[in-house]
Backbone as a ProteinNet text record, in pm:
[ID]
protein_1_A
[PRIMARY]
MNSVGDGVGALAAAETLPEGPLGTIVPILYIIAFGLFIYGLSGLTGPRTAVRGNLIAAVGMGLAVVATLLLVRTNWILIIVGLVVGTLLGVPAARNVKMTQMPQMVALFNGVGGGAVALIAWAEFRATGGFVDTALYVVIASMFAAIVGSISFWGS
[TERTIARY]
5889.4	5870.2	5892.7	5805.5	5822.3	5934.8	5997.6	6097.8	6043.5	6149.1	6095.8	6079.1	6133.9	6124.3	5991.9	5910.5	5810.5	5676.7	5684.8	5572.1	5447.9	5442	5332	5270.3	5344	5276.8	5382.2	5348.8	5436.5	5468.9	5374.5	5404.2	5491.9	5466	5563.5	5687.9	5693.1	5806	5896.2	5844.5	5925.8	5992.4	5976.4	6036.2	6187.7	6224	6368.1	6399.4	6503	6559.3	6648.3	6645.6	6737.4	6874.8	6967.7	7117.1	7160.8	7270.9	7320.2	7268.6	7288.1	7243	7080.9	7004.2	6852.4	6828.1	6909.4	6878.2	6919.1	6999.4	7033.2	6942.7	6914.3	6840.6	6684.8	6637.7	6496.7	6452.9	6528.6	6505.8	6523.1	6626.4	6654.8	6539.6	6481.3	6357.9	6239.4	6212.8	6113.8	6130.2	6240.1	6281.6	6261.5	6309.7	6293.4	6133.1	6062.8	5908.8	5842.2	5890.8	5824.4	5830.4	5964.3	5990.3	5910.4	5890.5	5820.9	5658.2	5609.8	5470.1	5460.9	5546.9	5540.4	5528.7	5629.8	5652.8	5535.4	5484.7	5365.3	5245.5	5227.8	5109.7	5123.7	5236.7	5261	5220.7	5228.2	5184.7	5036.3	4954.7	4817	4748.4	4823.1	4751.3	4683.9	4739.3	4673	4649.5	4564.2	4534.4	4649.6	4742	4848.7	4952.3	4974.4	5065.9	5005.3	4878.7	4817.1	4849.2	4861.3	4909	5055.5	5126	5276.6	5286.4	5198.6	5204.7	5158.7	5057.6	4998.7	5087.2	5167.2	5262.8	5370.4	5427.6	5531.1	5493.7	5372.2	5321.3	5312.3	5262.2	5266.4	5399	5489	5635.5	5662.8	5636.2	5659.6	5599.3	5475.4	5392.4	5463	5504.9	5566	5692.4	5773.6	5894.3	5848.2	5748.1	5710.4	5676.1	5591.7	5567	5687.8	5778.9	5883.4	5957.7	5978.5	6052	5990.8	5858.1	5779.1	5795.8	5787.4	5791.5	5935.7	6039	6167.6	6181	6112	6117.9	6043.2	5940.1	5838.3	5836.4	5871.5	5861.5	5720	5656.8	5511.7	5471	5347.8	5291.9	5265	5351.5	5349	5224.1	5165.7	5034.7	4917	4914.4	4797.3	4831.6	4951.7	4976	4936.7	4970.6	4932	4779.7	4723.1	4571.5	4511.2	4551.7	4496.9	4526.2	4642.3	4663.5	4573.9	4545.9	4473.2	4323.6	4275.5	4132.7	4116.4	4202.9	4188.5	4212.5	4289.9	4305	4171.4	4107	4001.3	3864.8	3865.4	3764.2	3783.7	3905.7	3922.1	3936.2	4019.3	4033.1	3912.3	3824.4	3718.8	3613.2	3609.5	3527.6	3583.4	3705.7	3774.9	3758.6	3763	3768.8	3614.9	3524	3382	3308.8	3363.1	3296.5	3291.6	3157.1	3140	3213.5	3242	3301.4	3204.8	3067.1	2992.2	2985.2	3017.7	3015.3	3160	3251.6	3384	3393.1	3321	3327.4	3275.8	3179.6	3131.3	3226	3297.2	3397.8	3525.5	3558.3	3667.1	3625.5	3504.8	3465.2	3454.9	3410.9	3399.3	3539	3646.5	3789.9	3844.7	3827.7	3869.3	3811.8	3686.9	3627	3673.7	3696.1	3732.9	3903	3981.4	4103.2	4110.8	4011.9	4010.2	3971.3	3871.3	3828.2	3944.9	4030.5	4137.9	4238.1	4270	4361	4303.8	4177.6	4126.1	4141	4103.8	4119.2	4269.8	4367.6	4497.6	4552.2	4495.3	4518.3	4462.1	4354.7	4281.3	4359.1	4404.1	4492.4	4626.6	4687.2	4805.1	4774.2	4667.4	4626.9	4617.4	4541.7	4530	4654.9	4747.9	4867.2	4970.7	4961.9	5063.9	5001.6	4885.4	4827.3	4767.6	4706	4665.2	4775.7	4891.7	4989.7	5076.9	5070.7	5149.1	5300.8	5382.4	5522	5549.3	5467.3	5480.5	5526.6	5615.4	5671.9	5546.7	5564.7	5453.5	5413.3	5527.7	5497.9	5420.8	5433.6	5359.1	5210.3	5188.7	5059.2	4997.8	5060.7	4995.5	4965.8	5067.1	5031.5	4923.6	4914.2	4813.5	4675.5	4657.6	4533.1	4491.1	4597.4	4580.7	4523	4598.6	4549.8	4401.3	4371	4236.8	4134.7	4165.7	4059.3	4041.1	4157.9	4132.7	4086.1	4135.6	4069.7	3910.8	3869	3730.4	3660.1	3701.4	3639.6	3630.9	3747.4	3744.9	3642.5	3639.8	3536.3	3390.7	3367.3	3226.8	3198.4	3290.6	3258.3	3254.7	3308.3	3308.8	3197
131.9	273.3	328.7	430.2	486.7	590	601.8	681	804	899.7	1017.2	984.8	895.6	860.1	794.8	731.3	666.7	742.6	877.4	968.1	939.5	882.3	856.8	976.5	1072	1184	1265.2	1386.9	1462.5	1425.1	1377.7	1340.2	1218	1121	999.8	1037	1129.6	1166.7	1247.5	1320.5	1404.3	1316.9	1186.3	1098.4	1100.7	1102.5	1101.5	1219.4	1277.9	1387	1327.6	1391.1	1336.5	1368.9	1304.2	1321.7	1443.4	1510.2	1624	1748.7	1842.6	1980.4	2010.5	1926.6	1927.3	1896.7	1807.9	1768.5	1880.2	1970	2086.7	2222.3	2240.5	2343.7	2341.2	2220.3	2213.3	2248.7	2200.2	2242.4	2377.7	2446.8	2572.9	2671	2621.3	2699.1	2687.1	2577.7	2563.9	2638.8	2657.2	2743.5	2889.4	2925.9	3070.5	3104.6	3007.2	3020.6	3035.1	2951.3	2959.3	3101.8	3145.8	3278.2	3388.4	3388.6	3487	3469.2	3339.1	3328.4	3413.3	3389.8	3459.4	3613.6	3648.4	3805.7	3850.5	3782	3820.6	3842.4	3738.1	3733.9	3856.1	3892.9	4003.4	4144	4142.3	4256.7	4270.6	4167	4161.5	4220.1	4283.5	4334.7	4476.1	4546.8	4667	4705.9	4806.2	4825.2	4890.5	4951.1	5006.4	4911.1	4803.5	4698.6	4567.1	4574.8	4446.7	4406.3	4495.8	4451	4395.9	4481.5	4442.9	4295.4	4278.6	4134.4	4035.2	4061.9	3970.2	3918.6	4014.8	3997.6	3911.1	3944.4	3867.5	3728.8	3694.9	3569.7	3503.5	3554.8	3504.6	3455	3548.4	3489.1	3368.1	3362.7	3256.5	3130.1	3131.6	3025.8	2984.6	3075.5	3040	2965.2	3004.2	2918.5	2789.3	2775.8	2642.2	2557.2	2599.4	2527.9	2489.9	2568.8	2542.9	2433.1	2436.3	2338.1	2205.7	2213.7	2077.6	2020.8	2095	2047	2005.3	2057.5	2005.8	1868.4	1846.7	1720.1	1606.5	1639	1522	1521.4	1401.5	1364.7	1329.1	1417.1	1406.3	1414.7	1400.6	1428.6	1577.6	1644.5	1786.4	1837.7	1750	1794	1800.6	1711.6	1729	1863	1894.4	2018.5	2149.3	2143.5	2254.5	2252.5	2156.3	2142.5	2217.7	2168.3	2218.2	2372.5	2411.3	2560.4	2636.4	2574	2648.4	2656.9	2543.8	2535.8	2634.3	2630.1	2716.8	2849.3	2886.9	3022.3	3072.5	2978.6	3018	3028.9	2961	2973.7	3080.3	3096.4	3180.4	3324	3352.6	3490.6	3567.7	3531.1	3592.1	3613.5	3518.7	3528	3629.6	3630.8	3730.8	3867.1	3882.2	4018.1	4074.2	3989.8	4035.2	4048.1	4010.4	3999.9	4149.1	4182.8	4301.6	4317.6	4416.7	4429.5	4378.2	4393.3	4345.9	4192	4127.7	3991.6	3926.9	3998.5	3951.9	3850.6	3848.7	3754.4	3623.5	3623.6	3496	3438.5	3523	3485.3	3421.4	3493	3428.2	3289.4	3279.5	3155.6	3047.8	3077.8	2983.5	2927.4	3033.7	2997.8	2909.2	2948.2	2885.7	2729	2730.1	2590.5	2502.5	2546	2472.5	2430.2	2524.1	2490.1	2387	2395.8	2288	2151	2162.6	2028.9	1974.7	2046.6	2008.9	1942.6	2001.2	1932.7	1812.2	1808.1	1672.6	1570.2	1594.1	1494.7	1449.4	1547.8	1513.6	1418.7	1447.3	1352.2	1211.5	1202.3	1080.1	1006.7	1096.5	1019.7	980.7	1039.1	994.9	861.4	860.1	754.7	624.2	645.1	536.3	491.1	597.4	564.1	485.4	502	445.5	309.5	266.9	142	132.4	257.1	278.1	295.4	353.1	395.9	277.2	169.7	55.5	84	70.7	84.3	240.9	334.4	471.7	535.2	636.2	704.4	766.2	761.7	807.8	974.7	1028.9	1184.4	1208.8	1121.6	1126.3	1096.3	992.1	961	1072.6	1124.2	1234.9	1359.5	1398.8	1506.1	1487.9	1366.2	1337	1335.4	1289	1286.6	1442.3	1522.2	1640.7	1724.6	1710.4	1772.3	1731.4	1599.3	1550.4	1607.6	1623.2	1676.3	1838.5	1902.2	2043.8	2077.6	2009.9	2032.4	2011.5	1891.5	1864.2	1987.5	2010.4	2110.9	2247.1	2284.2	2404.5	2406.5	2283.7	2256.7	2279.1	2195.1	2189.5	2334.5	2389.6	2516.5	2644.3	2636	2749.2	2750.4
2267.5	2272.9	2121	2088.4	1961.2	1947.8	1827.9	1801.1	1711.3	1684.1	1610.2	1483.3	1419.5	1275.4	1237.1	1325.1	1283.1	1269	1302.6	1279.3	1349.1	1469	1555.2	1593.2	1650.1	1709.9	1775.6	1824.4	1895.4	2034.8	2101.7	2243.1	2252.6	2165.1	2156.2	2089.8	1999.9	1934.1	2036.8	2125.7	2237.4	2319.1	2324.3	2419.1	2406.8	2257.3	2222	2140.2	2157.3	2064.1	1961.4	1843.2	1745.1	1781.6	1735.8	1741	1674	1721.1	1635	1682.8	1593.3	1621.8	1664.5	1585.2	1614.7	1761.8	1820	1964	2064.5	2021.9	2096.7	2071.6	1959.1	1894.4	1938.1	1925.9	1966.4	2099.2	2212.8	2342.3	2374.4	2314.3	2328.6	2268	2146.8	2091.6	2176.5	2241.8	2334.7	2452.2	2499.7	2614.4	2580.4	2463.4	2425.4	2405	2342.7	2318.2	2448.3	2553.9	2691.9	2747.8	2742.8	2782.9	2719.2	2585.5	2517.3	2547.7	2563.5	2609.1	2749.7	2856.4	2978.6	2966.3	2882.1	2862.1	2770.7	2682.9	2614.1	2690.8	2791.5	2884.6	2984.2	3005.8	3106.8	3039.3	2901.7	2828.2	2812.5	2835.4	2813.3	2935.4	3037.6	3157.8	3120.3	3019.8	3006.9	2855.1	2827	2679.5	2610.9	2666	2593.6	2537.1	2632.6	2598.4	2547.8	2507.1	2470.1	2330.1	2241	2103.2	2100.5	2175.9	2174.5	2232.1	2367	2430.8	2344.8	2267.8	2183.2	2067.4	2017.6	1908.2	1971.6	2092.6	2151.9	2169.5	2225.3	2241.3	2110.1	2006.8	1866.9	1826.7	1844.1	1793.3	1879.8	2011.6	2086.5	2032.5	2003.3	1936.3	1813.2	1725	1592.1	1629.8	1725.8	1761	1815.2	1895.8	1941	1829.3	1722.9	1618.9	1530.9	1512.7	1430	1495.8	1626.6	1707.6	1691.7	1705.2	1692.3	1564.8	1452.4	1323.6	1290	1362.4	1331.6	1416.6	1513.1	1591.8	1528	1452.9	1407.1	1262.7	1206.9	1062.9	1044.6	961.1	950.6	796.3	779.8	644.1	622.2	546.9	533.9	454.2	367.8	316.3	401.8	506.1	596.7	681.2	696.2	777.9	685	571.3	480.9	451	434.6	422.6	553.3	660.3	785.1	795.1	768.4	767.1	663.3	540.5	452.2	497.2	541	589	715.7	808.2	925.4	875	785.3	736.9	655.6	584.9	495.3	582.3	700.7	786.2	902.2	948.3	1068.3	1021.1	929.8	896.9	857.6	757.5	733.2	859.7	943.7	1046.3	1152.5	1173.3	1258.9	1223.1	1083.4	1030.8	1023.4	1000.6	997.6	1118.9	1226	1350.7	1405	1460	1527.1	1669.5	1714.6	1848.6	1961.1	1944	2038.1	2047.1	1927.4	1913.4	1935	1994.7	2016.7	2132.6	2247.4	2342.7	2282.8	2201.2	2143.4	2045	1972.1	1864	1962	2068.5	2146.6	2199.5	2233.8	2314.6	2200.5	2087.9	1993.5	1943.7	1918.4	1896.2	2012.3	2124.7	2252.6	2245	2228.3	2222.5	2117	2000.2	1881.2	1917.3	1981.4	2018.1	2120.9	2217.4	2318.3	2278.7	2175.1	2113.4	2034.3	1969	1889.6	1978.7	2100.1	2204.4	2240.4	2274.7	2324	2214.9	2086.8	1982.4	1962.8	1977.4	1972.6	2072.5	2200.9	2325.2	2284	2230.1	2198.5	2096.1	1983	1886	1933.8	2038.1	2095	2187.5	2253.3	2318	2237.9	2114	2018.9	1960.6	1922	1844.1	1936.6	2073.2	2164.4	2201.1	2162	2203.4	2353.3	2386.4	2519.4	2620.1	2581.2	2673.4	2715.3	2647	2685.1	2647.2	2764.3	2742.8	2722.7	2778.5	2758.9	2888.8	2875.5	3000.4	3079.4	3201.1	3288	3268.8	3217.3	3205.2	3075.1	2982.9	2850.4	2886.9	2981.6	3007.9	3087	3188.5	3255.7	3170.7	3088	2991.9	2896.3	2852.9	2765.6	2828.2	2949.8	3026.9	3055.6	3097	3139.5	3018.2	2892.4	2768.5	2740.5	2752.6	2714.4	2815.1	2939.5	3032.6	3009.4	3015.7	2993.7	2857.5	2762.4	2625.6	2619.7	2671.3	2677.6	2763.8	2858.2	2956.9	2872.3	2801.6	2729.2	2618.7	2555	2440.2	2481.4	2591.6	2635.7	2715.5	2777.9	2842.4	2757.5	2648	2556.7	2466.8
[MASK]
++++++++++++++++++++++++++++++++++++++++++++++++++++++++++++++++++++++++++++++++++++++++++++++++++++++++++++++++++++++++++++++++++++++++++++++++++++++++++++

């Protein structure tokens, strides 16, 4: 079974929490993030509350990312490169799109996100040696991510 320190991946690393304060803080951050996602989604039901709901959900996503980065020891250079490339490609595209093209832009971003999820699930499958000696919930979560990510990519 993989441990947090070997840098295999988020799903494999999530099997064991680190000792000490991080072992307590990370699950609390995930629970808060989950609550913010639900609360933010409830704000997306109307035009008056949509901006606030989106902001609340974005804060929840930020907390989830921070919690994950606290859990996994990884190559920070790859994370920074990914952030820079994503920002350089995404921000100008989002700022320059016309309102009549917004459904196509949302579909494109959704498809790219789904493809990323499917690739991450594939990487987890490869990193764990085909899920040999892997907890059942990790296998189920990875398969679910691969299926939903692939459907999102090809459907968008």
